[in-house]
Backbone as a chain_set.jsonl record, in Angstrom:
{"seq": "XXXXXXXXXXXXXXXXXXXXXXXXXXXXXXXXXXXXXXXXXXXXXXXXXXXXXXXXXXXXXXXXXXXXXXXXXXXXXXXXXXXXXXXXXXXXXXXXXXXXXXXXXXXXXXXXXXXXXXXXXXXXXXXXXXXXXXXXXXXXXXXXXXXXXXXXXXXXXXXXXXXXXXXXXXXXXXXXXXXXXXXXXXXXXXXXXXXXXXXXXXXXXXXXXXXXXXXXXXXX", "coords": {"N": [[31.245, 17.023, -6.495], [32.628, 18.541, -3.493], [32.215, 17.208, -0.35], [29.859, 16.215, -0.699], [27.849, 13.247, -0.346], [28.643, 10.29, -2.117], [26.543, 8.84, -4.555], [25.007, 5.727, -5.126], [24.309, 2.909, -7.264], [21.153, 1.206, -6.928], [18.855, -1.37, -6.01], [15.663, -0.65, -5.842], [13.434, -2.1, -5.039], [12.811, -3.681, -2.828], [12.187, -4.536, 0.64], [12.871, -4.976, 4.206], [11.769, -7.599, 4.69], [10.481, -8.32, 2.33], [9.656, -8.327, -1.297], [9.155, -6.501, -4.272], [7.25, -6.402, -7.353], [6.435, -6.071, -10.705], [3.198, -5.944, -11.964], [2.271, -8.621, -13.92], [1.125, -9.875, -17.158], [-0.103, -12.511, -16.794], [-1.448, -16.0, -16.546], [-1.108, -16.631, -13.93], [-1.06, -14.306, -12.282], [-3.176, -13.152, -12.875], [-4.98, -14.944, -11.683], [-4.012, -14.443, -9.062], [-4.555, -11.822, -8.445], [-7.315, -11.883, -8.741], [-7.973, -13.439, -6.486], [-7.41, -11.782, -4.448], [-9.327, -9.756, -4.867], [-11.924, -10.742, -4.845], [-12.199, -11.314, -2.19], [-14.691, -10.616, -0.176], [-15.133, -9.796, 2.393], [-12.723, -8.516, 3.187], [-12.578, -6.469, 1.033], [-14.83, -5.098, 2.015], [-13.897, -3.587, 3.89], [-12.224, -1.81, 2.705], [-12.966, -0.837, 0.373], [-15.478, 1.376, -0.735], [-17.392, 1.028, -2.551], [-20.505, -0.639, -3.763], [-20.929, -3.86, -2.42], [-20.514, -6.676, -4.494], [-20.613, -9.947, -5.958], [-17.461, -10.738, -7.212], [-16.362, -10.718, -10.644], [-14.264, -12.294, -12.962], [-13.546, -10.627, -15.146], [-13.808, -8.139, -13.919], [-11.887, -8.236, -12.046], [-9.665, -8.334, -13.71], [-9.747, -5.948, -15.116], [-9.369, -4.167, -12.901], [-6.526, -5.245, -12.48], [-5.332, -4.34, -14.889], [-5.611, -1.601, -14.328], [-3.824, -1.252, -12.153], [-1.439, -1.827, -13.217], [-1.128, -0.095, -15.374], [-2.127, 2.484, -14.788], [-1.421, 3.521, -12.337], [0.737, 5.504, -10.517], [2.729, 3.916, -9.16], [2.46, 0.613, -9.262], [2.4, -2.645, -7.626], [3.149, -6.019, -7.088], [3.308, -7.5, -4.011], [5.486, -9.483, -2.327], [6.876, -12.463, -0.868], [10.362, -13.079, -0.348], [12.086, -15.107, -2.585], [13.057, -18.493, -2.168], [16.22, -20.034, -1.66], [16.381, -22.233, -3.404], [14.603, -21.67, -5.373], [15.689, -19.284, -6.389], [18.112, -20.573, -7.507], [16.945, -22.027, -9.504], [15.636, -20.099, -11.096], [16.947, -17.165, -11.749], [15.698, -14.619, -11.757], [13.512, -15.066, -10.149], [10.765, -14.149, -7.695], [9.268, -15.04, -5.64], [6.548, -15.893, -3.502], [3.653, -14.516, -3.931], [1.793, -11.998, -2.113], [0.329, -9.68, -1.62], [-1.16, -6.472, -2.817], [0.045, -3.193, -3.796], [-0.484, 0.052, -4.19], [0.399, 3.318, -5.522], [-1.319, 5.909, -6.002], [-1.941, 7.864, -9.26], [-1.805, 11.172, -10.444], [-3.575, 13.204, -12.936], [-1.821, 14.908, -15.638], [-2.073, 17.588, -15.468], [-2.458, 17.947, -12.832], [-0.142, 17.236, -11.765], [1.965, 18.853, -10.815], [1.372, 19.207, -8.078], [2.259, 17.238, -6.559], [1.451, 14.983, -4.934], [0.183, 11.944, -3.557], [-1.72, 8.96, -3.309], [-2.014, 6.082, -1.13], [-2.976, 2.699, -1.582], [-3.713, -0.522, -0.425], [-3.658, -4.04, -0.401], [-3.563, -7.162, 1.5], [-3.127, -10.484, 1.19], [-5.394, -12.884, 2.745], [-4.25, -15.066, 4.31], [-1.921, -14.091, 4.964], [-1.998, -12.016, 6.704], [-1.784, -9.937, 9.687], [1.068, -10.252, 10.293], [2.562, -8.16, 10.023], [3.4, -7.491, 7.408], [1.771, -5.696, 5.659], [2.327, -3.14, 7.094], [4.834, -2.831, 6.732], [5.073, -2.843, 3.874], [3.729, -0.384, 3.515], [5.539, 1.542, 4.597], [7.687, 1.045, 3.112], [6.681, 2.06, 0.504], [6.252, 4.746, 1.18], [8.996, 5.318, 1.325], [9.742, 5.081, -1.27], [8.002, 6.993, -2.369], [8.731, 9.387, -1.355], [11.564, 9.477, -1.692], [12.332, 8.527, -4.08], [10.304, 9.18, -6.087], [10.074, 11.766, -5.721], [7.979, 13.197, -4.484], [5.798, 15.313, -2.56], [3.79, 14.966, -0.728], [1.87, 12.306, 1.011], [-0.998, 10.506, 1.096], [-3.398, 8.63, 2.9], [-6.308, 6.489, 3.626], [-8.861, 5.443, 5.93], [-11.824, 3.582, 6.947], [-14.162, 4.618, 9.545], [-14.862, 2.471, 10.955], [-13.035, 0.468, 10.707], [-10.974, -0.439, 12.857], [-8.319, -1.681, 13.309], [-6.75, -0.648, 10.983], [-7.04, 2.16, 11.137], [-5.586, 2.348, 13.528], [-3.103, 1.314, 12.86], [-2.066, 3.194, 10.812], [-1.668, 5.597, 12.324], [0.274, 4.588, 14.033], [2.259, 4.408, 12.15], [3.043, 6.967, 11.593], [1.606, 8.603, 10.184], [-0.505, 11.636, 10.012], [-3.627, 12.371, 11.49], [-5.942, 13.983, 9.59], [-8.47, 14.723, 9.098], [-12.058, 13.953, 8.637], [-14.5, 12.697, 6.477], [-17.834, 12.958, 7.064], [-20.293, 10.477, 7.825], [-19.744, 8.957, 5.368], [-19.826, 6.522, 4.3], [-22.142, 4.148, 3.631], [-23.02, 1.103, 5.134], [-23.628, -2.215, 5.893], [-26.129, -1.429, 7.285], [-25.681, 0.998, 8.504], [-24.29, 4.199, 8.743], [-21.059, 5.425, 8.204], [-17.948, 7.057, 8.904], [-15.392, 8.444, 6.713], [-11.956, 8.367, 7.291], [-9.203, 10.682, 7.153], [-5.718, 10.517, 6.462], [-2.434, 11.839, 6.444], [0.857, 12.316, 5.275], [3.792, 14.381, 5.256], [6.685, 15.255, 3.225], [8.992, 16.244, 4.761], [8.263, 15.452, 7.291], [8.381, 12.653, 7.099], [10.993, 12.671, 6.718], [12.167, 13.468, 8.92], [11.333, 11.409, 10.735], [12.92, 9.439, 9.868], [15.117, 9.419, 11.33], [14.32, 8.569, 13.822], [14.993, 5.836, 14.878], [14.361, 4.126, 17.064], [11.612, 4.283, 17.225], [10.675, 3.137, 14.553], [11.804, 0.508, 14.837], [10.317, -0.252, 17.186], [7.781, -0.445, 16.054], [8.022, -2.439, 13.992], [8.409, -4.744, 15.682], [5.781, -5.02, 16.615], [3.37, -6.883, 15.402], [0.726, -7.31, 14.962], [-1.23, -6.368, 13.735], [-4.13, -6.024, 11.492], [-3.237, -5.836, 8.805]], "CA": [[31.237, 18.358, -5.413], [33.146, 18.193, -2.205], [31.283, 17.247, 0.868], [28.465, 15.62, -0.903], [27.917, 11.804, -0.227], [28.336, 9.679, -3.375], [25.265, 8.083, -4.877], [25.447, 4.234, -5.543], [23.135, 2.293, -7.814], [20.443, 0.509, -5.917], [17.751, -1.946, -6.524], [14.724, -0.076, -4.907], [12.095, -2.795, -5.206], [12.931, -4.733, -1.72], [12.419, -3.866, 2.027], [13.539, -6.077, 4.951], [11.261, -8.935, 4.447], [9.593, -8.276, 1.296], [10.214, -7.786, -2.541], [8.143, -5.785, -4.973], [7.542, -6.809, -8.551], [5.441, -5.539, -11.688], [1.968, -6.772, -12.226], [2.301, -9.147, -15.105], [-0.098, -10.159, -17.855], [-0.037, -13.881, -16.96], [-2.597, -16.641, -15.579], [-0.925, -16.589, -12.431], [-1.205, -12.864, -11.802], [-4.706, -12.871, -13.117], [-5.565, -15.545, -10.403], [-3.718, -13.854, -7.651], [-5.314, -10.486, -8.245], [-8.733, -12.298, -8.556], [-8.191, -14.027, -5.246], [-7.569, -10.546, -3.554], [-10.625, -8.809, -5.247], [-13.157, -11.551, -4.469], [-12.44, -11.582, -0.776], [-15.62, -9.609, 0.029], [-14.993, -9.181, 3.834], [-11.46, -7.495, 3.098], [-13.101, -5.332, 0.33], [-15.634, -4.323, 2.723], [-13.087, -2.756, 4.896], [-11.1, -0.745, 2.185], [-13.661, -0.104, -0.626], [-16.857, 2.036, -0.582], [-18.278, 0.437, -3.594], [-21.56, -1.584, -3.385], [-20.278, -5.113, -2.658], [-21.087, -7.621, -5.381], [-19.549, -10.915, -6.215], [-16.276, -10.187, -8.052], [-16.131, -11.315, -11.79], [-12.91, -12.263, -13.576], [-13.591, -9.511, -15.941], [-13.777, -6.921, -13.085], [-10.421, -8.345, -11.572], [-8.771, -8.042, -14.904], [-9.893, -4.427, -15.266], [-8.507, -3.749, -11.926], [-5.037, -5.564, -12.634], [-4.9, -3.472, -15.659], [-5.481, -0.359, -13.673], [-2.55, -1.34, -11.196], [-0.242, -1.973, -14.193], [-0.995, 1.009, -16.415], [-2.625, 3.744, -14.462], [-0.91, 3.954, -11.061], [2.202, 6.011, -10.474], [3.575, 2.751, -8.919], [1.631, -0.532, -9.036], [3.196, -3.487, -7.545], [2.736, -7.121, -6.458], [4.072, -7.67, -2.846], [6.03, -10.834, -2.565], [7.906, -12.914, -0.027], [11.568, -13.335, -0.844], [12.32, -16.4, -3.193], [13.932, -19.292, -1.503], [17.525, -20.366, -2.402], [16.298, -23.237, -4.431], [13.814, -20.908, -6.439], [16.668, -18.56, -7.049], [18.813, -21.286, -8.343], [16.263, -22.467, -10.692], [15.303, -19.058, -11.934], [17.513, -16.055, -11.09], [14.567, -13.667, -11.603], [12.24, -15.471, -9.162], [10.498, -13.193, -6.761], [8.724, -15.667, -4.416], [5.133, -16.007, -3.27], [2.816, -12.923, -3.943], [1.094, -12.049, -0.912], [-0.517, -8.639, -1.656], [-0.843, -5.508, -3.925], [0.325, -1.983, -3.267], [-0.536, 1.275, -5.462], [0.637, 4.678, -5.301], [-2.092, 6.483, -7.38], [-1.386, 8.845, -10.038], [-2.609, 12.293, -10.98], [-3.419, 13.708, -14.394], [-0.676, 15.833, -15.863], [-2.479, 18.995, -15.13], [-2.37, 18.127, -11.351], [1.186, 16.638, -11.171], [2.832, 19.726, -9.889], [0.942, 19.336, -6.581], [3.325, 16.255, -6.04], [1.089, 14.081, -3.889], [-0.338, 10.563, -4.058], [-2.728, 8.303, -2.328], [-1.703, 4.437, -1.03], [-4.029, 1.64, -1.479], [-3.037, -1.643, -0.069], [-4.439, -5.252, 0.097], [-2.67, -7.995, 1.833], [-3.909, -11.861, 1.187], [-6.019, -13.302, 4.108], [-3.34, -15.926, 5.18], [-0.538, -13.455, 5.469], [-2.44, -10.693, 7.585], [-1.414, -10.123, 11.039], [2.318, -10.429, 10.399], [3.272, -6.955, 9.758], [3.649, -7.232, 6.142], [1.195, -4.431, 5.175], [3.024, -1.942, 7.623], [6.234, -2.828, 6.164], [4.977, -2.343, 2.503], [3.369, 0.973, 3.541], [6.69, 2.183, 5.02], [8.439, 1.094, 1.735], [5.984, 2.833, -0.398], [6.62, 6.175, 1.631], [10.258, 5.562, 1.174], [9.637, 5.143, -2.656], [7.296, 8.24, -2.783], [9.48, 10.613, -1.137], [13.089, 9.319, -1.908], [12.642, 8.103, -5.587], [9.512, 9.745, -7.007], [9.97, 13.148, -5.523], [6.756, 13.667, -3.914], [5.775, 16.227, -1.189], [2.625, 14.576, 0.357], [1.204, 11.031, 0.806], [-2.164, 10.251, 2.015], [-3.976, 7.212, 3.046], [-7.671, 6.778, 4.325], [-9.535, 4.206, 6.425], [-13.306, 3.913, 7.341], [-14.103, 4.554, 11.061], [-15.196, 1.129, 11.874], [-11.76, -0.319, 10.57], [-10.114, 0.244, 14.049], [-6.911, -1.845, 12.964], [-6.295, 0.224, 9.791], [-6.819, 3.478, 11.76], [-4.513, 2.146, 14.692], [-1.734, 1.012, 12.212], [-1.732, 4.404, 10.141], [-1.28, 6.538, 13.225], [1.619, 4.271, 14.453], [3.293, 4.512, 11.018], [3.354, 8.202, 11.562], [0.618, 9.552, 9.609], [-1.184, 12.649, 10.815], [-4.853, 12.565, 11.229], [-6.118, 15.231, 8.813], [-9.883, 15.135, 9.203], [-12.839, 13.11, 8.154], [-15.88, 12.888, 5.778], [-18.821, 12.315, 7.927], [-21.238, 9.647, 6.992], [-19.242, 8.902, 3.87], [-20.132, 5.089, 3.691], [-23.398, 3.23, 4.065], [-22.429, -0.335, 5.061], [-24.365, -3.101, 6.911], [-27.146, -0.905, 7.966], [-25.443, 2.204, 9.267], [-23.355, 5.252, 8.157], [-19.611, 5.416, 8.785], [-17.042, 8.169, 8.349], [-13.946, 8.232, 6.012], [-10.898, 9.078, 8.052], [-8.19, 10.966, 6.197], [-4.409, 10.736, 7.214], [-1.468, 12.406, 5.595], [2.285, 12.648, 5.701], [4.603, 15.315, 4.281], [8.074, 14.959, 3.099], [9.815, 16.903, 5.846], [7.639, 14.63, 8.515], [8.829, 11.431, 6.788], [12.602, 12.543, 6.866], [12.506, 13.596, 10.272], [10.99, 10.107, 11.176], [14.106, 8.476, 9.649], [16.161, 9.442, 12.496], [13.748, 7.77, 14.936], [15.159, 4.459, 14.485], [13.735, 3.332, 17.866], [10.211, 4.048, 16.832], [10.512, 2.167, 13.668], [11.857, -0.796, 15.534], [9.187, -0.704, 17.867], [6.709, -0.886, 14.972], [8.349, -3.694, 13.403], [8.184, -5.809, 16.744], [4.393, -5.184, 16.901], [2.903, -7.544, 13.936], [-0.647, -7.848, 15.303], [-2.35, -5.45, 13.212], [-4.798, -6.856, 10.446], [-2.584, -5.953, 7.466]], "C": [[31.643, 17.886, -4.222], [32.018, 18.28, -1.068], [30.083, 16.443, 0.584], [28.745, 13.904, -0.998], [27.706, 11.124, -1.677], [27.164, 8.879, -3.458], [25.527, 6.739, -5.636], [24.227, 3.851, -6.235], [22.384, 1.3, -6.84], [19.345, -0.366, -6.676], [16.608, -1.513, -5.388], [13.641, -0.892, -4.537], [12.305, -4.066, -4.046], [12.83, -3.926, -0.494], [12.974, -5.158, 2.975], [13.342, -7.371, 4.755], [10.431, -9.179, 3.119], [10.37, -7.75, -0.15], [8.833, -7.337, -3.251], [8.425, -5.863, -6.492], [6.235, -6.136, -9.428], [4.343, -6.598, -11.669], [2.111, -7.339, -13.651], [0.887, -9.84, -15.898], [0.141, -11.885, -18.03], [-1.132, -14.603, -16.132], [-2.316, -16.551, -14.26], [-1.14, -15.301, -11.697], [-2.668, -12.61, -11.733], [-5.481, -13.781, -11.962], [-5.355, -15.046, -9.119], [-4.721, -12.567, -7.603], [-6.804, -10.739, -7.907], [-8.886, -12.784, -7.085], [-8.235, -12.78, -4.191], [-8.936, -9.897, -3.68], [-11.749, -9.665, -4.847], [-13.301, -11.723, -3.071], [-13.335, -10.304, -0.333], [-15.462, -8.901, 1.342], [-13.666, -8.29, 3.886], [-12.035, -6.18, 2.16], [-14.13, -4.461, 1.015], [-15.063, -3.224, 3.685], [-12.151, -1.652, 4.228], [-11.978, -0.146, 0.979], [-15.08, 0.357, -0.322], [-17.889, 1.602, -1.661], [-19.176, -0.559, -2.961], [-20.835, -2.978, -3.557], [-21.181, -6.066, -3.491], [-20.031, -8.762, -5.577], [-18.665, -10.512, -7.477], [-16.155, -11.072, -9.204], [-14.694, -11.369, -11.92], [-12.539, -11.068, -14.299], [-13.189, -8.227, -15.019], [-12.418, -7.156, -12.539], [-9.511, -7.956, -12.671], [-8.665, -6.537, -15.138], [-9.14, -3.891, -14.188], [-7.031, -3.905, -11.982], [-4.639, -4.564, -13.8], [-4.635, -2.075, -15.177], [-4.167, -0.163, -12.918], [-1.365, -1.205, -12.196], [0.073, -0.764, -14.948], [-1.22, 2.486, -15.922], [-2.151, 4.398, -13.178], [0.583, 4.625, -11.314], [3.187, 4.906, -10.21], [2.391, 1.701, -8.601], [2.375, -1.837, -8.785], [2.701, -4.715, -6.774], [3.712, -7.367, -5.316], [4.261, -9.137, -2.802], [6.975, -11.26, -1.465], [9.189, -13.197, -0.892], [11.629, -14.751, -1.525], [13.144, -17.254, -2.319], [15.217, -19.65, -2.355], [17.456, -21.27, -3.625], [15.426, -22.463, -5.644], [14.784, -19.978, -7.085], [17.86, -19.218, -8.022], [18.278, -21.668, -9.675], [16.026, -21.35, -11.624], [15.968, -17.621, -11.095], [16.624, -14.675, -10.847], [13.38, -14.08, -10.572], [12.028, -14.345, -8.2], [9.837, -13.81, -5.519], [7.245, -15.603, -4.482], [4.491, -14.616, -3.33], [1.893, -13.076, -2.812], [0.087, -10.654, -0.645], [-0.28, -7.613, -2.951], [-0.779, -4.076, -3.173], [0.465, -0.984, -4.426], [-0.105, 2.53, -4.862], [-0.15, 5.272, -6.412], [-1.537, 7.7, -7.958], [-2.293, 9.962, -10.418], [-2.52, 12.702, -12.225], [-2.457, 14.757, -14.474], [-0.849, 17.218, -15.169], [-2.476, 19.278, -13.557], [-1.031, 17.591, -10.941], [1.956, 17.518, -10.387], [2.391, 19.636, -8.6], [1.922, 18.301, -5.9], [2.615, 15.545, -4.876], [0.432, 12.833, -4.637], [-1.101, 9.826, -2.953], [-2.27, 6.772, -2.283], [-2.875, 3.924, -0.922], [-3.246, 0.466, -1.282], [-3.914, -2.786, 0.142], [-3.331, -6.417, 0.319], [-3.568, -9.486, 1.802], [-4.234, -12.255, 2.607], [-4.869, -14.086, 4.947], [-2.165, -15.324, 5.529], [-0.801, -12.097, 6.24], [-1.872, -11.025, 8.95], [0.146, -10.303, 11.282], [3.123, -9.17, 10.255], [3.737, -6.483, 8.446], [3.115, -5.888, 5.482], [1.821, -3.096, 5.752], [4.18, -1.836, 7.003], [5.955, -2.307, 4.588], [4.542, -0.866, 2.441], [4.672, 1.965, 3.632], [7.687, 2.186, 3.67], [7.855, 2.077, 0.685], [6.234, 4.258, 0.097], [8.16, 6.358, 1.246], [10.399, 5.897, -0.363], [8.944, 6.533, -3.067], [8.132, 9.325, -2.717], [11.042, 10.666, -1.73], [13.283, 9.247, -3.483], [11.635, 8.945, -6.425], [9.404, 11.145, -6.673], [8.891, 13.97, -5.076], [6.815, 14.424, -2.796], [4.857, 15.639, -0.159], [2.064, 13.3, -0.084], [0.025, 10.922, 1.542], [-2.531, 8.874, 1.982], [-5.288, 7.288, 3.758], [-8.037, 5.318, 4.936], [-11.108, 4.692, 6.784], [-13.33, 3.764, 8.821], [-14.34, 3.187, 11.679], [-13.985, 0.148, 11.579], [-10.735, 0.019, 11.482], [-8.575, -0.271, 13.654], [-6.195, -0.931, 12.037], [-5.925, 1.677, 10.664], [-5.618, 3.527, 12.806], [-3.064, 2.111, 14.0], [-1.391, 2.354, 11.427], [-1.235, 5.402, 11.107], [0.069, 6.031, 13.771], [2.688, 4.223, 13.613], [3.646, 5.969, 10.991], [2.776, 9.165, 10.694], [-0.035, 10.426, 10.623], [-2.695, 12.434, 10.435], [-5.378, 13.894, 10.648], [-7.777, 15.79, 9.051], [-10.651, 13.839, 8.724], [-14.071, 13.474, 7.478], [-16.975, 12.161, 6.525], [-19.78, 11.529, 7.115], [-20.972, 9.452, 5.622], [-19.748, 7.64, 3.289], [-21.307, 4.59, 4.299], [-23.074, 1.763, 3.917], [-23.16, -1.149, 6.353], [-25.285, -2.367, 7.813], [-27.07, 0.414, 8.7], [-24.515, 3.054, 8.558], [-22.049, 5.276, 8.898], [-18.733, 6.577, 8.058], [-15.879, 7.685, 7.618], [-13.045, 9.15, 6.767], [-9.622, 9.336, 7.13], [-6.923, 11.192, 7.02], [-3.442, 11.14, 6.002], [0.019, 12.445, 6.187], [3.051, 13.499, 4.649], [6.063, 14.912, 4.251], [8.896, 15.128, 4.366], [9.339, 15.961, 7.184], [8.367, 13.349, 8.195], [10.324, 11.557, 7.075], [12.966, 12.754, 8.304], [12.315, 12.261, 11.204], [12.165, 9.253, 10.967], [15.007, 8.313, 10.683], [15.57, 9.006, 13.494], [13.722, 6.433, 14.8], [14.429, 3.652, 15.583], [12.211, 3.111, 17.779], [9.825, 3.374, 15.697], [10.631, 0.831, 14.028], [10.857, -1.219, 16.322], [8.04, -1.078, 17.045], [7.059, -2.182, 14.542], [8.219, -4.861, 14.356], [6.615, -5.988, 17.035], [3.613, -5.571, 15.387], [1.542, -7.984, 14.315], [-1.509, -7.175, 14.589], [-2.984, -6.374, 11.951], [-4.044, -6.773, 9.098], [-1.132, -6.556, 7.561]], "O": [[31.119, 16.858, -3.793], [31.172, 19.163, -0.925], [29.36, 16.026, 1.489], [29.686, 13.405, -1.615], [26.699, 11.387, -2.335], [26.786, 8.248, -2.471], [26.203, 6.71, -6.664], [23.157, 4.361, -5.903], [23.031, 0.647, -6.021], [18.999, -0.086, -7.823], [16.641, -1.954, -4.239], [12.859, -0.436, -3.702], [12.013, -5.23, -4.319], [13.283, -2.782, -0.464], [13.436, -6.18, 2.468], [14.227, -8.22, 4.647], [9.785, -10.214, 2.955], [11.356, -7.015, -0.189], [7.707, -7.7, -2.911], [9.51, -5.517, -6.959], [5.206, -5.754, -8.87], [4.493, -7.796, -11.43], [2.071, -6.528, -14.576], [-0.135, -10.216, -15.323], [0.47, -12.439, -19.079], [-1.691, -14.036, -15.193], [-3.222, -16.397, -13.44], [-1.397, -15.328, -10.494], [-3.27, -12.032, -10.827], [-6.491, -13.346, -11.408], [-6.172, -15.111, -8.201], [-5.573, -12.437, -6.724], [-7.448, -10.093, -7.081], [-9.936, -12.512, -6.502], [-8.998, -12.794, -3.226], [-9.585, -9.55, -2.693], [-12.689, -8.993, -4.423], [-14.341, -12.209, -2.626], [-12.85, -9.186, -0.158], [-15.605, -7.684, 1.467], [-13.64, -7.348, 4.679], [-11.921, -5.024, 2.569], [-14.307, -3.287, 0.688], [-15.655, -2.237, 4.122], [-11.489, -0.823, 4.852], [-11.716, 0.998, 0.609], [-15.796, -0.369, 0.368], [-19.092, 1.846, -1.567], [-18.891, -1.209, -1.956], [-20.241, -3.267, -4.596], [-22.376, -6.23, -3.242], [-18.824, -8.592, -5.405], [-19.113, -10.056, -8.529], [-15.846, -12.233, -8.935], [-13.938, -10.698, -11.217], [-11.445, -10.521, -14.162], [-12.342, -7.415, -15.389], [-11.7, -6.156, -12.568], [-8.575, -7.201, -12.408], [-7.582, -5.985, -15.328], [-8.222, -3.126, -14.485], [-6.285, -2.987, -11.64], [-3.579, -3.958, -13.642], [-3.64, -1.437, -15.521], [-3.503, 0.871, -13.003], [-0.405, -0.484, -11.927], [1.222, -0.388, -15.178], [-0.696, 3.476, -16.434], [-2.389, 5.576, -12.914], [1.379, 4.265, -12.181], [4.262, 4.835, -10.806], [1.506, 1.953, -7.783], [3.043, -2.22, -9.745], [1.894, -4.535, -5.862], [4.907, -7.446, -5.601], [3.392, -9.932, -3.159], [7.852, -10.467, -1.124], [9.055, -13.526, -2.071], [11.114, -15.633, -0.838], [14.007, -16.657, -1.676], [15.226, -19.559, -3.583], [18.187, -21.185, -4.611], [15.672, -22.747, -6.816], [14.728, -19.863, -8.309], [18.405, -18.66, -8.974], [18.919, -21.66, -10.726], [16.171, -21.53, -12.834], [15.52, -17.167, -10.042], [16.827, -13.856, -9.95], [12.439, -13.329, -10.316], [12.977, -13.627, -7.885], [9.836, -13.189, -4.456], [6.725, -15.252, -5.541], [4.967, -13.68, -2.686], [1.293, -14.125, -2.579], [-0.719, -10.561, 0.281], [0.523, -7.816, -3.863], [-1.417, -3.837, -2.147], [1.253, -1.082, -5.367], [-0.291, 2.717, -3.66], [0.219, 5.196, -7.584], [-0.801, 8.469, -7.337], [-3.468, 9.724, -10.696], [-1.414, 12.618, -12.76], [-2.24, 15.478, -13.499], [-0.009, 17.814, -14.494], [-2.487, 20.398, -13.044], [-0.812, 17.502, -9.733], [2.57, 17.118, -9.398], [3.218, 20.094, -7.812], [2.343, 18.523, -4.765], [3.227, 15.525, -3.808], [0.208, 12.698, -5.84], [-1.024, 10.174, -1.775], [-2.148, 6.202, -3.367], [-3.788, 4.47, -0.303], [-2.173, 0.352, -1.876], [-4.918, -2.608, 0.832], [-2.402, -6.611, -0.465], [-4.645, -9.533, 2.397], [-3.472, -12.002, 3.54], [-4.609, -13.768, 6.108], [-1.384, -15.872, 6.307], [0.062, -11.229, 6.367], [-1.547, -12.16, 9.299], [0.509, -10.5, 12.441], [4.347, -9.217, 10.382], [4.315, -5.411, 8.261], [3.857, -5.113, 4.878], [1.861, -2.079, 5.06], [4.584, -0.712, 6.704], [6.641, -1.383, 4.151], [4.892, -0.154, 1.5], [4.825, 2.954, 2.914], [8.32, 3.172, 3.291], [8.605, 2.838, 0.074], [6.46, 5.034, -0.832], [8.551, 7.466, 0.88], [11.078, 6.86, -0.719], [9.35, 7.127, -4.065], [8.339, 10.106, -3.646], [11.593, 11.689, -2.136], [14.216, 9.801, -4.065], [12.076, 9.432, -7.467], [8.608, 11.796, -7.35], [8.833, 15.19, -5.225], [7.767, 14.3, -2.026], [5.051, 15.756, 1.051], [1.782, 13.088, -1.264], [0.07, 11.283, 2.718], [-2.073, 8.058, 1.182], [-5.391, 8.222, 4.553], [-7.585, 4.259, 4.5], [-11.497, 5.856, 6.874], [-12.631, 2.908, 9.364], [-14.001, 2.907, 12.829], [-13.948, -0.924, 12.183], [-9.735, 0.644, 11.129], [-7.663, 0.555, 13.658], [-5.086, -0.49, 12.34], [-4.796, 2.15, 10.799], [-4.85, 4.481, 12.933], [-2.079, 2.709, 14.433], [-0.183, 2.586, 11.452], [-0.315, 6.112, 10.7], [0.964, 6.849, 13.982], [3.844, 4.052, 14.0], [4.635, 6.237, 10.308], [3.238, 10.28, 10.452], [-0.145, 10.129, 11.812], [-3.026, 12.329, 9.254], [-5.198, 14.906, 11.325], [-8.155, 16.957, 9.146], [-10.039, 12.807, 8.449], [-14.687, 14.478, 7.835], [-17.021, 10.933, 6.596], [-20.064, 11.808, 5.95], [-21.803, 9.718, 4.754], [-20.064, 7.537, 2.104], [-21.416, 4.637, 5.524], [-22.883, 1.233, 2.823], [-23.21, -0.748, 7.516], [-25.27, -2.617, 9.019], [-27.993, 0.913, 9.343], [-23.896, 2.492, 7.654], [-22.008, 5.151, 10.122], [-18.841, 6.908, 6.878], [-15.401, 6.581, 7.88], [-13.222, 10.361, 6.904], [-9.081, 8.441, 6.48], [-6.924, 11.874, 8.045], [-3.644, 10.825, 4.829], [0.273, 12.586, 7.383], [2.955, 13.344, 3.432], [6.574, 14.292, 5.183], [9.415, 14.161, 4.924], [10.17, 15.811, 8.079], [9.043, 12.921, 9.13], [10.896, 10.623, 7.637], [13.973, 12.252, 8.803], [12.989, 12.061, 12.214], [12.434, 8.385, 11.798], [15.599, 7.262, 10.928], [16.354, 8.967, 14.442], [12.673, 5.813, 14.624], [13.888, 2.599, 15.248], [11.631, 2.085, 18.133], [8.668, 2.953, 15.679], [9.795, -0.002, 13.679], [10.456, -2.382, 16.272], [7.354, -2.042, 17.386], [6.252, -3.078, 14.79], [7.925, -5.954, 13.873], [6.213, -6.99, 17.626], [3.347, -4.769, 14.492], [1.217, -9.112, 13.946], [-2.696, -7.4, 14.825], [-2.356, -7.335, 11.508], [-4.254, -7.673, 8.285], [-0.461, -6.716, 6.541]]}, "num_chains": 1, "name": "protein.A"}
């Protein structure tokens, strides 16, 4: 069709500093997912389940959920070194986190929305990797999966997450009051959302995106 920009094949599983790969049924991935899930301090900021010591069985069930039940479940990795690439052309580098786009059952799929969940390993926090991975997941959701709406949530006491989501362009849509009992008090669940047209409008705001990438002091 005249006037239409030609579409070229791409590898969608990378961003500026990161690569994204499948969750594999390997001892290495079992160990990595367990290391994320057993970090009780991190889980207290993202999960409203009653904190308990994480078993390997529970971590493996979560790993299976990421691999099989999510619309997109990926291990976030640093790019492999040249030496690693030479040794193994399929190498993906050190895993640093997990990101998921949750799926809806078939009878709800026509609503075309998803929710993001993300965890970054402790030693890699504060470097902007979480924000970069969320931006990539938005691109994947709208550009590849054809979704209309993406949402994400944070607890009211998690100030760094709330600040980050606003800076990424999410709109605060409301809160569920006294949603979570944690450490002797009640806390709200704050809901954020982004629509496809808002995301597309934001793609032209190069200055805003660049400014975000220069601010790497958030917890994620």
